[in-house]
Amino acid sequence: MTSIIEQYEQESQRVTTSAALKPTSSSVGTNVLQLEDETPMFQKQKVNFEPTDRITHLAVSNDYIVLAMSNNVLLRFDLKKQKNQETISEIELNRVVPGVKLTGLFLDQTADHLLISFSTELLYLNRKFSKPKPVSKVRGHEITAIGWHATAGVPGDSTTKPILLGTSRGIIFEVEINADDGLFSSSIELYCKQVFDIGKGAAHAITGLEYHRVGKTDTYFVVATTVDRLYHFIGHSSNSEERPLLQNLFNKYLGLQESFQGIPSTIDSCLRLYVPMPKCTPTSLGWLTDNGIFYGQIEPDNEDKLLSGTKMYNLPPSPTSPLSFLITEFHILLLYNDHITGISTLSEQSIFDDYFNNTYGNLVNITKDSLKGTIWIYAEKAIFKYKVNSEDRHVWQIYADQGDYELAKKYCKDDPIRKDKVLILQAESFFNNKHYEESALYYAETQSSLEEVALKFLQVENDKALKIFLKKKLSRLRSTDKAQRTMLVLWVLELLLNQLGDLRTSGKTNTSIYNQAQEELDSFLVQPYTLECIKSNKQAVYDLMASHGDESNIVKLTKSSKDYEKVVSHFINKGEFQEALDVLRDQTNSELWYLFAPVLVEDEPKDTLAAFRSMGKNLNPVRLLPALIAASNRNNSDEIIKYLEFCTNELNCQDQPVHNFLLYLLAQNRPDRLMTYLALQGEEPSMVNYDIKYGVRVCKQYNRREACVQLLALLGLWESAVDLALTVNVQLAVQTVSLPHCNSTPNLSRKLWLKIAQHVVEQQNDIAQAMKFLEQCDLIKIEDILPFFPDFTTIDHFKDAICSSLQEYNQHIEDLKEEMEDATKSAEIIRNEILAFRSKYTIIQSTDTCCMCDTQLLLRPFYAFPCGHRFHSDCLIAELTPLLPQDVRETLLQLLVFVIINNLFCKQNYSQLSVTEKDKIKTELDGIVASQCLYCGDLMIELIDKPFIADEDYEKIRKEWE
């Protein structure tokens, strides 16, 4: 036997055309085959293999081929192995079942399990075995069809899982084979049981048998065919581990009348199912009969009717009937003696014919590798492989020609040219059926000429569809297509304005139609592309709207484009100030308030100033002052004052110009509120917000003397303030002198009180009131005001005051006497304490120690304090020196140096010092060192907040610790 090498020869396909034929459309509903140079949809390759005898059967799965020849020799080879590792397994079947005709090869999806059927025998061959084993429990039956468990196979598994066997007498067995059982038992079947009889006792040879599980559910369905009947069964399995697996499913149909799809036929029919992906549920079914291919969609969710959308595909004219067929996703491949024909399941047309060289003998069958998706055809002397290339390449065109545009767009995938063609066909279809609005939506998504499409809608006088088309087209334009955007925006705007104008002319202003049209315009004006166009072509848009006389929409347009300046100007020119204020409130640009404030305050002061107040801190009162000053008169002053008071009181405005203008208006028009304002500002000159000198000038201008008095007092001009207050009334003068700032200077306060008293006595001759001043002010006495009295004044007016003054003097003398007596007593007590202190002593024991160094105290000079603490003089000086202030420390050091130098080097000179000088030095030294106990004195208390490390020593100590 010649070795088979995994190598393919590319052979030219002899088809009816030299390349694939692509259906195109010249008009809706018409198919035309157009020659196109592209990779063939079904590309044929010949296997470099020459059999030694005629091939009768072939099965392929998972790139594993098993073939049988007429001499009953079985060959197996794996296409996935490398060239240098390639091996062929050859089995002589005559040695196993001599003289019996082989009728079928059945290979499971994993290619691990092979069943070989003979007229009265069934053999099992595992991929690992070199010799087949008999399936003894079905001996005597001719197995004509097998249904593998397509979703349960696992490569390398020794068991087949439950499989269905169909016989030539219409009996269906369920069997499960374990390849390993044959080593220890006489039978390899785990079980074998008849589950159904299609013919009910009559011989109906089963030509096709399939069963599948629906997803991951417990639902299964079985499809079986005979020459002229198609059966289908569907049901549930109570347990996936139960055996037989499908007994419950078939039991459901045992007591029922036979139900099948019957089609008279004489040829050997075959059954094919299309599975989109390995181990998935099949989606369609095909059954070859004399009349054609019976085709249907599988819907396992419907237990009453497994098949839907059934149809019969007619066979193309041919002198012979097809031997077999195969279903792909969109095609049916028919196998004849010398060629194959491809039929589209969508268009039902023959799309190609592929003829084979007669040197290879007659074609035998066509099959498919369910895992790899490749198609295999074998003749008597050759094997061919078909690779499927983009089978759905023309599906979009077929669906489009059939009018199923949504499916056509789905199969266009990412090809924009194809999708555009489908959209054009869809739009033309709607247009021809007078569905103009739907047509406009789809035309807008195409690359069709804008002018051409627009002209079509203009010809049928359908402005609504034209609007839809233009707006949709507008939304699809890029931001860089500014010219096109501008043109379309103006065009749509023109159409909308025309529509509104026609409705107004016909008197339909208050109708729902008009409201809908207005809402459409409003919605269009706020679109981003519309706003951008208006921003760039503002004047052109305004002119367009003005030409239609649509004043209300001009206002809406300016609002939508945020051109508030034009809107406000429009309302002001018409005298509609309230509307102008409403627009200003709705926008956020405060500059417009300042721009239109002069006109609005002048013509509509009350509402304008109320609007100013409603804006609160969003407006700067200083920038509004020019408008307020220009509009200030007696009619407007109250409103302006109200606004300025709102700014100062509610907004806490502290700008001096605002306060100055408010003070001016109050002084001019509302003197009753002027004093309230001044009181609110306070009596601290640094805290008031107005210019005091300006206030004095304004108050003098309008003769507001009371306010002038308060302002002069703020300036510190007390005498001028009192003089002016006395021209108003004495009480005002008294209030002025009673102010805190005035009382802080006693001499000034006394002088002003005397001025008031003099005025009261000399100008008003009111002696009684002058006497009351003595009670109000402690700084003046009766003797201070006596010179102001006239000569004829009797003593009766001030007798009580003189008596009170004499009593005060008397009391003062008595107080002085008591103070002198207390001082004398205190001095005597101090003298006695000094005498007692001189005689006070302290006993020093020989065992006493220094409180610092803890050594015997009497060894060196020491200090003893009344509190009981005792220190050596040198210990005390060393400890005390760092704690003393800098100047005291320097003095102490000078004294110590002087004492040491004179003791050590200048003893003679020192001894000649006078006693007074020695006592002076000793007194100064003791005054520093022994003035108080180091532990009990005030020094330690004063140093409680002193840092442990001085600032000047901090860096030095920090570096030492690093």
CSV table of N, CA and C in Angstrom, one decimal, residues 863-917:
chain,number,residue,atom,x,y,z
A,863,TYR,N,25.4,80.6,103.0
A,863,TYR,CA,24.3,81.4,103.3
A,863,TYR,C,23.2,80.6,103.9
A,864,ALA,N,22.5,81.1,104.9
A,864,ALA,CA,21.4,80.4,105.6
A,864,ALA,C,20.2,81.3,105.5
A,865,PHE,N,19.1,80.8,105.1
A,865,PHE,CA,17.8,81.5,104.9
A,865,PHE,C,16.8,81.2,105.9
A,866,PRO,N,15.9,82.1,106.2
A,866,PRO,CA,14.9,81.9,107.3
A,866,PRO,C,14.1,80.6,107.0
A,867,CYS,N,13.9,80.3,105.8
A,867,CYS,CA,13.1,79.1,105.4
A,867,CYS,C,13.7,77.8,105.8
A,868,GLY,N,15.0,77.8,106.1
A,868,GLY,CA,15.7,76.6,106.5
A,868,GLY,C,16.6,76.1,105.5
A,869,HIS,N,16.6,76.6,104.3
A,869,HIS,CA,17.5,76.2,103.2
A,869,HIS,C,18.9,76.8,103.5
A,870,ARG,N,20.0,76.0,103.3
A,870,ARG,CA,21.3,76.5,103.5
A,870,ARG,C,22.2,76.1,102.3
A,871,PHE,N,23.0,77.0,101.8
A,871,PHE,CA,23.8,76.8,100.6
A,871,PHE,C,25.2,77.3,100.8
A,872,HIS,N,26.2,76.6,100.3
A,872,HIS,CA,27.6,77.2,100.2
A,872,HIS,C,27.5,78.4,99.3
A,873,SER,N,28.3,79.4,99.6
A,873,SER,CA,28.2,80.6,98.8
A,873,SER,C,28.6,80.3,97.3
A,874,ASP,N,29.6,79.5,97.1
A,874,ASP,CA,30.0,79.2,95.7
A,874,ASP,C,29.0,78.4,95.0
A,875,CYS,N,28.3,77.4,95.7
A,875,CYS,CA,27.3,76.6,95.1
A,875,CYS,C,26.1,77.5,94.7
A,876,LEU,N,25.7,78.4,95.6
A,876,LEU,CA,24.6,79.2,95.4
A,876,LEU,C,24.9,80.1,94.2
A,877,ILE,N,26.1,80.7,94.1
A,877,ILE,CA,26.4,81.6,93.0
A,877,ILE,C,26.4,80.9,91.7
A,878,ALA,N,27.0,79.7,91.7
A,878,ALA,CA,27.1,78.9,90.4
A,878,ALA,C,25.7,78.5,89.9
A,879,GLU,N,24.8,78.2,90.8
A,879,GLU,CA,23.4,77.8,90.4
A,879,GLU,C,22.6,79.0,90.1
A,880,LEU,N,22.8,80.1,90.7
A,880,LEU,CA,21.9,81.3,90.6
A,880,LEU,C,22.3,82.1,89.3
A,881,THR,N,23.6,82.1,89.0
A,881,THR,CA,24.1,83.0,87.9
A,881,THR,C,23.3,82.8,86.6
A,882,PRO,N,23.1,81.6,86.1
A,882,PRO,CA,22.4,81.4,84.8
A,882,PRO,C,21.0,81.8,84.8
A,883,LEU,N,20.4,82.0,86.1
A,883,LEU,CA,19.0,82.3,86.2
A,883,LEU,C,18.7,83.8,86.2
A,884,LEU,N,19.8,84.5,86.4
A,884,LEU,CA,19.6,86.0,86.6
A,884,LEU,C,19.4,86.7,85.3
A,885,PRO,N,18.7,87.8,85.3
A,885,PRO,CA,18.7,88.6,84.0
A,885,PRO,C,20.1,89.0,83.6
A,886,GLN,N,20.2,89.4,82.4
A,886,GLN,CA,21.6,89.7,81.8
A,886,GLN,C,22.3,90.8,82.5
A,887,ASP,N,21.6,91.9,82.8
A,887,ASP,CA,22.3,93.0,83.4
A,887,ASP,C,22.7,92.7,84.9
A,888,VAL,N,21.8,92.0,85.6
A,888,VAL,CA,22.2,91.6,87.0
A,888,VAL,C,23.3,90.6,87.0
A,889,ARG,N,23.3,89.7,86.0
A,889,ARG,CA,24.4,88.7,85.9
A,889,ARG,C,25.7,89.4,85.7
A,890,GLU,N,25.7,90.4,84.8
A,890,GLU,CA,27.0,91.1,84.6
A,890,GLU,C,27.5,91.8,85.8
A,891,THR,N,26.6,92.4,86.5
A,891,THR,CA,27.0,93.1,87.8
A,891,THR,C,27.5,92.1,88.8
A,892,LEU,N,26.9,91.0,88.9
A,892,LEU,CA,27.4,89.9,89.9
A,892,LEU,C,28.8,89.5,89.5
A,893,LEU,N,29.0,89.3,88.2
A,893,LEU,CA,30.3,88.8,87.7
A,893,LEU,C,31.4,89.9,88.0
A,894,GLN,N,31.1,91.2,87.8
A,894,GLN,CA,32.0,92.2,88.1
A,894,GLN,C,32.4,92.3,89.6
A,895,LEU,N,31.4,92.1,90.4
A,895,LEU,CA,31.7,92.1,91.9
A,895,LEU,C,32.6,90.9,92.3
A,896,LEU,N,32.3,89.7,91.7
A,896,LEU,CA,33.1,88.5,92.0
A,896,LEU,C,34.5,88.7,91.6
A,897,VAL,N,34.7,89.2,90.4
A,897,VAL,CA,36.0,89.5,89.8
A,897,VAL,C,36.8,90.4,90.7
A,898,PHE,N,36.1,91.5,91.1
A,898,PHE,CA,36.8,92.5,92.0
A,898,PHE,C,37.2,91.9,93.3
A,899,VAL,N,36.4,91.1,93.9
A,899,VAL,CA,36.7,90.5,95.2
A,899,VAL,C,37.9,89.5,95.0
A,900,ILE,N,37.8,88.7,94.0
A,900,ILE,CA,38.9,87.6,93.8
A,900,ILE,C,40.2,88.3,93.5
A,901,ILE,N,40.2,89.3,92.6
A,901,ILE,CA,41.5,90.0,92.3
A,901,ILE,C,42.1,90.6,93.5
A,902,ASN,N,41.3,91.3,94.3
A,902,ASN,CA,41.8,92.0,95.4
A,902,ASN,C,42.3,91.0,96.5
A,903,ASN,N,41.6,89.9,96.6
A,903,ASN,CA,42.0,88.9,97.6
A,903,ASN,C,43.4,88.2,97.3
A,904,LEU,N,43.5,87.8,96.0
A,904,LEU,CA,44.7,87.0,95.6
A,904,LEU,C,45.9,87.8,95.2
A,905,PHE,N,45.7,88.9,94.4
A,905,PHE,CA,46.9,89.6,93.9
A,905,PHE,C,47.1,91.0,94.5
A,906,CYS,N,46.1,91.5,95.1
A,906,CYS,CA,46.2,92.8,95.7
A,906,CYS,C,45.8,92.9,97.1
A,907,LYS,N,46.3,91.9,97.9
A,907,LYS,CA,45.9,91.8,99.3
A,907,LYS,C,46.2,93.1,100.1
A,908,GLN,N,47.3,93.7,99.7
A,908,GLN,CA,47.7,94.9,100.5
A,908,GLN,C,46.8,96.0,100.2
A,909,ASN,N,46.4,96.1,98.9
A,909,ASN,CA,45.5,97.2,98.5
A,909,ASN,C,44.1,97.0,99.1
A,910,TYR,N,43.8,95.7,99.1
A,910,TYR,CA,42.4,95.4,99.5
A,910,TYR,C,42.3,95.7,101.0
A,911,SER,N,43.3,95.3,101.7
A,911,SER,CA,43.3,95.5,103.2
A,911,SER,C,43.3,97.0,103.5
A,912,GLN,N,43.7,97.8,102.6
A,912,GLN,CA,43.7,99.2,102.9
A,912,GLN,C,42.4,99.9,102.6
A,913,LEU,N,41.4,99.1,102.0
A,913,LEU,CA,40.1,99.6,101.7
A,913,LEU,C,39.4,100.0,103.0
A,914,SER,N,38.6,101.0,102.9
A,914,SER,CA,37.9,101.4,104.1
A,914,SER,C,36.8,100.4,104.4
A,915,VAL,N,36.3,100.5,105.6
A,915,VAL,CA,35.3,99.6,106.0
A,915,VAL,C,34.0,99.9,105.3
A,916,THR,N,33.8,101.1,105.0
A,916,THR,CA,32.6,101.5,104.2
A,916,THR,C,32.6,100.9,102.8
A,917,GLU,N,33.7,100.9,102.2
A,917,GLU,CA,33.8,100.3,100.8
A,917,GLU,C,33.6,98.8,100.9
